[in-house]
Amino acid sequence: MMDTAPNIASAVAGKRVSFVASDTEESCAALSRLTARYGDTPTEGAEVIVALGGDGFLLETLRRLLDRGVPVFGMNCGSVGFLLNDYREDGLLERLAAAVPVTLHPLRMLARRVSGEEVAALAINEVSLLRETRQTAKLRISIDGIERLDELVCDGALVATPAGSTAYNLSAHGPIIPLEADVLALTPVSAFRPRRWRGALLPYAARIVFDVLEAGKRPVSAVADATEVRDVARVEVTADPSVALTLLFDPEHALQERIIKEQFLP
């Protein structure tokens, strides 16, 4: 789910800015140059975070700031950088003041292992279930307490947010979802039976439950972005509107526009 927050960007000018970077050589060099030029505030006292790295580092930064609610402006020092702005050193404070804010609400995964242990985690992009061995996974899928698919034989399945719909979901031939749409993508990964099932679009408030069939013979792992839980028996996925994460984008590079453009690429 996505909300725009137009008041945030106008309040960024003059705020205390903290720079954080991934551990790559390129990101560390950029960190050194930017802090020398603009100064640096400790993360704990910052009102805006500038993250230098790739999409994975940006997601990691957002997870670290869950309790802070601090807006994050990412600059790409990685490869794809779909959730990031272009790296430019000039005029950074002006860019921050003019940035377009987007507020994301993540998914909450509650995974129960075969042993009975439960693990909770948040996902900004997607929650995915994947087979652990050469054996295909067998999943039963229920939506809001109603069984919709009694057995999906597959390599896995995933639930993607609109922001995550252009990531793993797109690679699995799932739909690209505009940020303004209050829907989730439920997408199979290499479905074998039923072979023609392509997935579903679900309301953002849907409660999605995966039961792993034959979990001992066909072990499955569940992954919420970077948090992996092995040997799961049941996974519940729901949106968590109580958690708000704010990203800042250059106006000409807004996330909404990128998601639309992605659908017209050759």
PDB file of C-alpha atoms in Angstrom:
ATOM      1  CA  MET A   1       0.000   0.000   0.000  1.00  0.00           C
ATOM      2  CA  MET A   2       1.268   3.511  -0.814  1.00  0.00           C
ATOM      3  CA  ASP A   3       0.362   6.993   0.409  1.00  0.00           C
ATOM      4  CA  THR A   4       1.843  10.255  -0.771  1.00  0.00           C
ATOM      5  CA  ALA A   5       2.900  12.718   1.910  1.00  0.00           C
ATOM      6  CA  PRO A   6       3.428  16.107   0.236  1.00  0.00           C
ATOM      7  CA  ASN A   7       4.273  17.946   3.458  1.00  0.00           C
ATOM      8  CA  ILE A   8       7.403  15.894   4.150  1.00  0.00           C
ATOM      9  CA  ALA A   9       9.529  17.016   1.230  1.00  0.00           C
ATOM     10  CA  SER A  10       8.936  20.730   1.841  1.00  0.00           C
ATOM     11  CA  ALA A  11      10.055  20.238   5.429  1.00  0.00           C
ATOM     12  CA  VAL A  12      13.341  18.560   4.465  1.00  0.00           C
ATOM     13  CA  ALA A  13      15.279  21.733   3.643  1.00  0.00           C
ATOM     14  CA  GLY A  14      17.531  22.685   6.540  1.00  0.00           C
ATOM     15  CA  LYS A  15      17.007  19.398   8.359  1.00  0.00           C
ATOM     16  CA  ARG A  16      19.807  17.370   9.899  1.00  0.00           C
ATOM     17  CA  VAL A  17      21.023  14.895   7.271  1.00  0.00           C
ATOM     18  CA  SER A  18      22.796  11.612   7.959  1.00  0.00           C
ATOM     19  CA  PHE A  19      24.653   9.599   5.309  1.00  0.00           C
ATOM     20  CA  VAL A  20      24.821   5.807   5.417  1.00  0.00           C
ATOM     21  CA  ALA A  21      26.525   3.510   2.902  1.00  0.00           C
ATOM     22  CA  SER A  22      26.861  -0.129   1.997  1.00  0.00           C
ATOM     23  CA  ASP A  23      30.279  -1.759   2.366  1.00  0.00           C
ATOM     24  CA  THR A  24      31.185  -1.648  -1.341  1.00  0.00           C
ATOM     25  CA  GLU A  25      34.190   0.375  -2.451  1.00  0.00           C
ATOM     26  CA  GLU A  26      32.039   2.661  -4.596  1.00  0.00           C
ATOM     27  CA  SER A  27      29.585   3.413  -1.786  1.00  0.00           C
ATOM     28  CA  CYS A  28      32.310   4.026   0.803  1.00  0.00           C
ATOM     29  CA  ALA A  29      34.098   6.440  -1.529  1.00  0.00           C
ATOM     30  CA  ALA A  30      30.843   8.296  -2.167  1.00  0.00           C
ATOM     31  CA  LEU A  31      30.203   8.480   1.583  1.00  0.00           C
ATOM     32  CA  SER A  32      33.607  10.070   2.163  1.00  0.00           C
ATOM     33  CA  ARG A  33      33.086  12.705  -0.533  1.00  0.00           C
ATOM     34  CA  LEU A  34      29.541  13.621   0.502  1.00  0.00           C
ATOM     35  CA  THR A  35      30.228  13.900   4.223  1.00  0.00           C
ATOM     36  CA  ALA A  36      33.254  16.080   3.505  1.00  0.00           C
ATOM     37  CA  ARG A  37      31.089  18.351   1.391  1.00  0.00           C
ATOM     38  CA  TYR A  38      27.818  18.449   3.338  1.00  0.00           C
ATOM     39  CA  GLY A  39      28.783  17.364   6.840  1.00  0.00           C
ATOM     40  CA  ASP A  40      27.103  14.507   8.661  1.00  0.00           C
ATOM     41  CA  THR A  41      24.704  14.021  11.552  1.00  0.00           C
ATOM     42  CA  PRO A  42      24.655  10.812  13.597  1.00  0.00           C
ATOM     43  CA  THR A  43      21.812   8.601  12.423  1.00  0.00           C
ATOM     44  CA  GLU A  44      20.112   8.774  15.814  1.00  0.00           C
ATOM     45  CA  GLY A  45      19.724  12.551  15.560  1.00  0.00           C
ATOM     46  CA  ALA A  46      19.020  12.835  11.847  1.00  0.00           C
ATOM     47  CA  GLU A  47      15.768  14.009  10.309  1.00  0.00           C
ATOM     48  CA  VAL A  48      16.643  12.771   6.797  1.00  0.00           C
ATOM     49  CA  ILE A  49      18.750   9.747   5.820  1.00  0.00           C
ATOM     50  CA  VAL A  50      20.690   9.584   2.543  1.00  0.00           C
ATOM     51  CA  ALA A  51      21.414   5.924   1.738  1.00  0.00           C
ATOM     52  CA  LEU A  52      24.242   5.082  -0.672  1.00  0.00           C
ATOM     53  CA  GLY A  53      24.207   1.611  -2.202  1.00  0.00           C
ATOM     54  CA  GLY A  54      21.799  -0.654  -4.055  1.00  0.00           C
ATOM     55  CA  ASP A  55      18.187  -1.693  -3.571  1.00  0.00           C
ATOM     56  CA  GLY A  56      19.151  -4.333  -1.018  1.00  0.00           C
ATOM     57  CA  PHE A  57      20.985  -1.809   1.143  1.00  0.00           C
ATOM     58  CA  LEU A  58      18.064   0.614   0.903  1.00  0.00           C
ATOM     59  CA  LEU A  59      15.673  -2.063   2.165  1.00  0.00           C
ATOM     60  CA  GLU A  60      18.104  -2.891   4.977  1.00  0.00           C
ATOM     61  CA  THR A  61      18.237   0.808   5.920  1.00  0.00           C
ATOM     62  CA  LEU A  62      14.442   1.066   5.986  1.00  0.00           C
ATOM     63  CA  ARG A  63      14.226  -1.968   8.264  1.00  0.00           C
ATOM     64  CA  ARG A  64      16.741  -0.420  10.664  1.00  0.00           C
ATOM     65  CA  LEU A  65      14.637   2.752  10.806  1.00  0.00           C
ATOM     66  CA  LEU A  66      11.268   1.080  11.379  1.00  0.00           C
ATOM     67  CA  ASP A  67      10.805   2.711  14.770  1.00  0.00           C
ATOM     68  CA  ARG A  68      12.060   6.131  13.695  1.00  0.00           C
ATOM     69  CA  GLY A  69       9.825   7.126  10.795  1.00  0.00           C
ATOM     70  CA  VAL A  70      12.692   9.084   9.189  1.00  0.00           C
ATOM     71  CA  PRO A  71      12.405   9.695   5.416  1.00  0.00           C
ATOM     72  CA  VAL A  72      15.117   8.060   3.299  1.00  0.00           C
ATOM     73  CA  PHE A  73      16.570   9.419   0.058  1.00  0.00           C
ATOM     74  CA  GLY A  74      18.492   6.665  -1.706  1.00  0.00           C
ATOM     75  CA  MET A  75      21.241   7.277  -4.271  1.00  0.00           C
ATOM     76  CA  ASN A  76      22.306   4.438  -6.510  1.00  0.00           C
ATOM     77  CA  CYS A  77      25.824   3.127  -5.984  1.00  0.00           C
ATOM     78  CA  GLY A  78      24.814  -0.416  -6.909  1.00  0.00           C
ATOM     79  CA  SER A  79      23.471  -2.108 -10.023  1.00  0.00           C
ATOM     80  CA  VAL A  80      19.707  -1.994 -10.655  1.00  0.00           C
ATOM     81  CA  GLY A  81      18.716   0.719  -8.192  1.00  0.00           C
ATOM     82  CA  PHE A  82      15.001   0.598  -8.963  1.00  0.00           C
ATOM     83  CA  LEU A  83      14.101   2.138  -5.586  1.00  0.00           C
ATOM     84  CA  LEU A  84      16.917   4.695  -5.748  1.00  0.00           C
ATOM     85  CA  ASN A  85      17.657   8.071  -7.255  1.00  0.00           C
ATOM     86  CA  ASP A  86      20.576   8.725  -9.579  1.00  0.00           C
ATOM     87  CA  TYR A  87      23.889   9.408  -7.876  1.00  0.00           C
ATOM     88  CA  ARG A  88      24.841  13.075  -8.166  1.00  0.00           C
ATOM     89  CA  GLU A  89      26.861  15.073  -5.663  1.00  0.00           C
ATOM     90  CA  ASP A  90      25.906  18.589  -6.758  1.00  0.00           C
ATOM     91  CA  GLY A  91      22.826  20.302  -5.349  1.00  0.00           C
ATOM     92  CA  LEU A  92      21.934  17.547  -2.914  1.00  0.00           C
ATOM     93  CA  LEU A  93      20.204  19.801  -0.370  1.00  0.00           C
ATOM     94  CA  GLU A  94      18.084  21.338  -3.120  1.00  0.00           C
ATOM     95  CA  ARG A  95      17.182  17.843  -4.342  1.00  0.00           C
ATOM     96  CA  LEU A  96      16.117  16.832  -0.852  1.00  0.00           C
ATOM     97  CA  ALA A  97      13.924  19.920  -0.515  1.00  0.00           C
ATOM     98  CA  ALA A  98      12.210  19.223  -3.858  1.00  0.00           C
ATOM     99  CA  ALA A  99      11.900  15.459  -3.426  1.00  0.00           C
ATOM    100  CA  VAL A 100       8.575  13.675  -3.803  1.00  0.00           C
ATOM    101  CA  PRO A 101       7.730  11.488  -0.777  1.00  0.00           C
ATOM    102  CA  VAL A 102       6.129   8.064  -1.027  1.00  0.00           C
ATOM    103  CA  THR A 103       4.951   6.235   2.086  1.00  0.00           C
ATOM    104  CA  LEU A 104       4.995   2.437   1.951  1.00  0.00           C
ATOM    105  CA  HIS A 105       3.231   0.006   4.266  1.00  0.00           C
ATOM    106  CA  PRO A 106       4.965  -3.389   4.394  1.00  0.00           C
ATOM    107  CA  LEU A 107       3.756  -6.946   4.663  1.00  0.00           C
ATOM    108  CA  ARG A 108       3.982  -8.857   7.913  1.00  0.00           C
ATOM    109  CA  MET A 109       4.937 -12.523   7.689  1.00  0.00           C
ATOM    110  CA  LEU A 110       4.201 -14.973  10.479  1.00  0.00           C
ATOM    111  CA  ALA A 111       5.930 -18.264   9.699  1.00  0.00           C
ATOM    112  CA  ARG A 112       5.511 -21.415  11.776  1.00  0.00           C
ATOM    113  CA  ARG A 113       8.234 -23.996  11.448  1.00  0.00           C
ATOM    114  CA  VAL A 114       7.595 -27.743  11.455  1.00  0.00           C
ATOM    115  CA  SER A 115       9.035 -27.703  14.980  1.00  0.00           C
ATOM    116  CA  GLY A 116       6.262 -25.329  16.081  1.00  0.00           C
ATOM    117  CA  GLU A 117       8.505 -22.279  16.470  1.00  0.00           C
ATOM    118  CA  GLU A 118       7.010 -19.053  15.101  1.00  0.00           C
ATOM    119  CA  VAL A 119       8.997 -16.265  13.436  1.00  0.00           C
ATOM    120  CA  ALA A 120       7.621 -12.847  12.453  1.00  0.00           C
ATOM    121  CA  ALA A 121       9.226 -10.491   9.933  1.00  0.00           C
ATOM    122  CA  LEU A 122       8.359  -7.519   7.735  1.00  0.00           C
ATOM    123  CA  ALA A 123       8.695  -7.369   3.950  1.00  0.00           C
ATOM    124  CA  ILE A 124       8.712  -4.213   1.864  1.00  0.00           C
ATOM    125  CA  ASN A 125       8.982  -6.058  -1.474  1.00  0.00           C
ATOM    126  CA  GLU A 126       7.575  -9.556  -1.059  1.00  0.00           C
ATOM    127  CA  VAL A 127       7.114 -12.673   1.018  1.00  0.00           C
ATOM    128  CA  SER A 128       8.156 -15.762  -0.923  1.00  0.00           C
ATOM    129  CA  LEU A 129       7.967 -19.499  -0.294  1.00  0.00           C
ATOM    130  CA  LEU A 130      10.569 -21.658  -2.025  1.00  0.00           C
ATOM    131  CA  ARG A 131      11.336 -25.364  -2.158  1.00  0.00           C
ATOM    132  CA  GLU A 132      14.535 -26.354  -0.332  1.00  0.00           C
ATOM    133  CA  THR A 133      15.392 -29.548  -2.218  1.00  0.00           C
ATOM    134  CA  ARG A 134      14.954 -31.225  -5.605  1.00  0.00           C
ATOM    135  CA  GLN A 135      11.378 -32.110  -4.591  1.00  0.00           C
ATOM    136  CA  THR A 136       8.679 -29.688  -5.721  1.00  0.00           C
ATOM    137  CA  ALA A 137       6.721 -27.884  -3.037  1.00  0.00           C
ATOM    138  CA  LYS A 138       3.042 -28.607  -2.388  1.00  0.00           C
ATOM    139  CA  LEU A 139       1.099 -25.659  -1.014  1.00  0.00           C
ATOM    140  CA  ARG A 140      -2.507 -25.129   0.030  1.00  0.00           C
ATOM    141  CA  ILE A 141      -3.607 -21.488  -0.286  1.00  0.00           C
ATOM    142  CA  SER A 142      -6.395 -19.837   1.716  1.00  0.00           C
ATOM    143  CA  ILE A 143      -7.574 -16.231   1.467  1.00  0.00           C
ATOM    144  CA  ASP A 144      -9.449 -14.681   4.383  1.00  0.00           C
ATOM    145  CA  GLY A 145     -10.194 -18.095   5.815  1.00  0.00           C
ATOM    146  CA  ILE A 146     -11.506 -19.578   2.552  1.00  0.00           C
ATOM    147  CA  GLU A 147      -9.505 -22.290   0.808  1.00  0.00           C
ATOM    148  CA  ARG A 148      -8.905 -21.141  -2.768  1.00  0.00           C
ATOM    149  CA  LEU A 149      -6.373 -23.696  -3.992  1.00  0.00           C
ATOM    150  CA  ASP A 150      -6.231 -27.100  -2.360  1.00  0.00           C
ATOM    151  CA  GLU A 151      -2.876 -28.052  -3.871  1.00  0.00           C
ATOM    152  CA  LEU A 152      -0.343 -26.022  -5.825  1.00  0.00           C
ATOM    153  CA  VAL A 153       2.618 -28.099  -6.999  1.00  0.00           C
ATOM    154  CA  CYS A 154       5.411 -25.647  -7.720  1.00  0.00           C
ATOM    155  CA  ASP A 155       8.893 -24.357  -6.995  1.00  0.00           C
ATOM    156  CA  GLY A 156       7.225 -21.793  -4.746  1.00  0.00           C
ATOM    157  CA  ALA A 157       4.880 -18.836  -4.524  1.00  0.00           C
ATOM    158  CA  LEU A 158       5.091 -15.225  -3.441  1.00  0.00           C
ATOM    159  CA  VAL A 159       3.023 -12.263  -2.295  1.00  0.00           C
ATOM    160  CA  ALA A 160       4.282  -8.912  -3.582  1.00  0.00           C
ATOM    161  CA  THR A 161       3.452  -5.333  -2.692  1.00  0.00           C
ATOM    162  CA  PRO A 162       3.058  -2.737  -5.459  1.00  0.00           C
ATOM    163  CA  ALA A 163       6.566  -1.447  -4.661  1.00  0.00           C
ATOM    164  CA  GLY A 164       7.904  -4.999  -4.916  1.00  0.00           C
ATOM    165  CA  SER A 165       5.915  -5.986  -7.984  1.00  0.00           C
ATOM    166  CA  THR A 166       8.802  -5.060 -10.305  1.00  0.00           C
ATOM    167  CA  ALA A 167      11.306  -7.202  -8.382  1.00  0.00           C
ATOM    168  CA  TYR A 168      11.132 -10.989  -7.922  1.00  0.00           C
ATOM    169  CA  ASN A 169       7.424 -10.920  -8.747  1.00  0.00           C
ATOM    170  CA  LEU A 170       8.120  -9.604 -12.248  1.00  0.00           C
ATOM    171  CA  SER A 171      10.817 -12.240 -12.806  1.00  0.00           C
ATOM    172  CA  ALA A 172       8.215 -14.875 -11.920  1.00  0.00           C
ATOM    173  CA  HIS A 173       5.883 -13.378 -14.578  1.00  0.00           C
ATOM    174  CA  GLY A 174       3.660 -11.660 -12.039  1.00  0.00           C
ATOM    175  CA  PRO A 175       1.846  -8.387 -12.804  1.00  0.00           C
ATOM    176  CA  ILE A 176       3.330  -4.926 -12.320  1.00  0.00           C
ATOM    177  CA  ILE A 177       1.082  -3.011  -9.916  1.00  0.00           C
ATOM    178  CA  PRO A 178       0.779   0.809  -9.820  1.00  0.00           C
ATOM    179  CA  LEU A 179       1.626   2.210  -6.386  1.00  0.00           C
ATOM    180  CA  GLU A 180      -1.826   3.763  -6.029  1.00  0.00           C
ATOM    181  CA  ALA A 181      -3.550   0.371  -6.371  1.00  0.00           C
ATOM    182  CA  ASP A 182      -4.621  -1.193  -3.067  1.00  0.00           C
ATOM    183  CA  VAL A 183      -3.857  -4.718  -4.241  1.00  0.00           C
ATOM    184  CA  LEU A 184      -1.268  -7.448  -3.728  1.00  0.00           C
ATOM    185  CA  ALA A 185       0.083  -9.881  -6.292  1.00  0.00           C
ATOM    186  CA  LEU A 186      -0.123 -13.578  -5.466  1.00  0.00           C
ATOM    187  CA  THR A 187       2.217 -15.228  -7.965  1.00  0.00           C
ATOM    188  CA  PRO A 188       3.298 -18.855  -8.405  1.00  0.00           C
ATOM    189  CA  VAL A 189       6.934 -19.727  -9.094  1.00  0.00           C
ATOM    190  CA  SER A 190       7.222 -22.405 -11.812  1.00  0.00           C
ATOM    191  CA  ALA A 191       3.777 -23.891 -11.224  1.00  0.00           C
ATOM    192  CA  PHE A 192       3.502 -27.546 -12.297  1.00  0.00           C
ATOM    193  CA  ARG A 193      -0.076 -28.270 -11.169  1.00  0.00           C
ATOM    194  CA  PRO A 194      -2.367 -26.515 -11.927  1.00  0.00           C
ATOM    195  CA  ARG A 195      -0.040 -25.584 -14.766  1.00  0.00           C
ATOM    196  CA  ARG A 196      -2.170 -22.811 -16.197  1.00  0.00           C
ATOM    197  CA  TRP A 197      -2.725 -20.979 -12.924  1.00  0.00           C
ATOM    198  CA  ARG A 198      -1.016 -17.594 -13.256  1.00  0.00           C
ATOM    199  CA  GLY A 199      -1.775 -16.201  -9.802  1.00  0.00           C
ATOM    200  CA  ALA A 200      -4.227 -13.620  -8.514  1.00  0.00           C
ATOM    201  CA  LEU A 201      -4.632  -9.981  -7.557  1.00  0.00           C
ATOM    202  CA  LEU A 202      -5.938  -9.608  -4.014  1.00  0.00           C
ATOM    203  CA  PRO A 203      -7.164  -6.716  -1.851  1.00  0.00           C
ATOM    204  CA  TYR A 204      -4.379  -5.186   0.215  1.00  0.00           C
ATOM    205  CA  ALA A 205      -6.257  -6.101   3.394  1.00  0.00           C
ATOM    206  CA  ALA A 206      -6.425  -9.811   2.469  1.00  0.00           C
ATOM    207  CA  ARG A 207      -5.120 -12.429   4.889  1.00  0.00           C
ATOM    208  CA  ILE A 208      -3.169 -15.002   2.882  1.00  0.00           C
ATOM    209  CA  VAL A 209      -2.252 -18.364   4.408  1.00  0.00           C
ATOM    210  CA  PHE A 210       0.022 -20.995   2.887  1.00  0.00           C
ATOM    211  CA  ASP A 211      -0.072 -24.496   4.360  1.00  0.00           C
ATOM    212  CA  VAL A 212       2.874 -26.644   3.326  1.00  0.00           C
ATOM    213  CA  LEU A 213       1.730 -30.148   2.387  1.00  0.00           C
ATOM    214  CA  GLU A 214       4.113 -33.051   2.984  1.00  0.00           C
ATOM    215  CA  ALA A 215       6.478 -30.650   4.754  1.00  0.00           C
ATOM    216  CA  GLY A 216       8.783 -33.448   5.920  1.00  0.00           C
ATOM    217  CA  LYS A 217       9.285 -34.857   2.445  1.00  0.00           C
ATOM    218  CA  ARG A 218       9.107 -31.550   0.581  1.00  0.00           C
ATOM    219  CA  PRO A 219      10.711 -28.883   2.831  1.00  0.00           C
ATOM    220  CA  VAL A 220       9.952 -25.236   2.121  1.00  0.00           C
ATOM    221  CA  SER A 221      11.567 -21.998   3.275  1.00  0.00           C
ATOM    222  CA  ALA A 222       9.801 -18.643   3.684  1.00  0.00           C
ATOM    223  CA  VAL A 223      11.568 -15.362   2.964  1.00  0.00           C
ATOM    224  CA  ALA A 224      10.413 -11.853   3.924  1.00  0.00           C
ATOM    225  CA  ASP A 225      12.804  -9.690   1.882  1.00  0.00           C
ATOM    226  CA  ALA A 226      16.114 -10.719   3.495  1.00  0.00           C
ATOM    227  CA  THR A 227      14.735 -12.713   6.456  1.00  0.00           C
ATOM    228  CA  GLU A 228      14.642 -16.454   5.724  1.00  0.00           C
ATOM    229  CA  VAL A 229      12.863 -19.079   7.808  1.00  0.00           C
ATOM    230  CA  ARG A 230      13.674 -22.688   6.947  1.00  0.00           C
ATOM    231  CA  ASP A 231      11.412 -25.744   7.166  1.00  0.00           C
ATOM    232  CA  VAL A 232       8.069 -23.975   7.482  1.00  0.00           C
ATOM    233  CA  ALA A 233       4.710 -25.690   7.913  1.00  0.00           C
ATOM    234  CA  ARG A 234       2.446 -22.638   7.674  1.00  0.00           C
ATOM    235  CA  VAL A 235       2.940 -19.029   6.601  1.00  0.00           C
ATOM    236  CA  GLU A 236       0.490 -16.178   7.123  1.00  0.00           C
ATOM    237  CA  VAL A 237       0.877 -12.916   5.197  1.00  0.00           C
ATOM    238  CA  THR A 238      -1.002  -9.693   5.954  1.00  0.00           C
ATOM    239  CA  ALA A 239      -0.415  -6.026   5.254  1.00  0.00           C
ATOM    240  CA  ASP A 240       0.623  -3.928   8.243  1.00  0.00           C
ATOM    241  CA  PRO A 241      -0.828  -0.401   7.880  1.00  0.00           C
ATOM    242  CA  SER A 242       0.508   0.532  11.334  1.00  0.00           C
ATOM    243  CA  VAL A 243       4.072   0.647   9.917  1.00  0.00           C
ATOM    244  CA  ALA A 244       4.894   3.563   7.603  1.00  0.00           C
ATOM    245  CA  LEU A 245       8.162   3.869   5.660  1.00  0.00           C
ATOM    246  CA  THR A 246       8.856   7.053   3.689  1.00  0.00           C
ATOM    247  CA  LEU A 247      11.070   7.176   0.598  1.00  0.00           C
ATOM    248  CA  LEU A 248      12.059  10.407  -1.157  1.00  0.00           C
ATOM    249  CA  PHE A 249      12.440  10.652  -4.940  1.00  0.00           C
ATOM    250  CA  ASP A 250      13.564  13.279  -7.401  1.00  0.00           C
ATOM    251  CA  PRO A 251      10.408  14.630  -9.116  1.00  0.00           C
ATOM    252  CA  GLU A 252      11.614  13.503 -12.553  1.00  0.00           C
ATOM    253  CA  HIS A 253      12.474  10.073 -11.172  1.00  0.00           C
ATOM    254  CA  ALA A 254       9.370   9.355  -9.092  1.00  0.00           C
ATOM    255  CA  LEU A 255       8.680   5.733  -8.227  1.00  0.00           C
ATOM    256  CA  GLN A 256       5.149   5.835  -9.640  1.00  0.00           C
ATOM    257  CA  GLU A 257       6.495   6.903 -13.034  1.00  0.00           C
ATOM    258  CA  ARG A 258       9.142   4.192 -13.023  1.00  0.00           C
ATOM    259  CA  ILE A 259       6.580   1.494 -12.351  1.00  0.00           C
ATOM    260  CA  ILE A 260       4.460   2.690 -15.274  1.00  0.00           C
ATOM    261  CA  LYS A 261       7.488   2.912 -17.606  1.00  0.00           C
ATOM    262  CA  GLU A 262       8.558  -0.610 -16.662  1.00  0.00           C
ATOM    263  CA  GLN A 263       5.394  -1.946 -18.324  1.00  0.00           C
ATOM    264  CA  PHE A 264       6.376  -0.514 -21.701  1.00  0.00           C
ATOM    265  CA  LEU A 265       9.974  -1.677 -21.856  1.00  0.00           C
ATOM    266  CA  PRO A 266      10.819  -3.941 -24.840  1.00  0.00           C
TER     267      PRO A 266
END
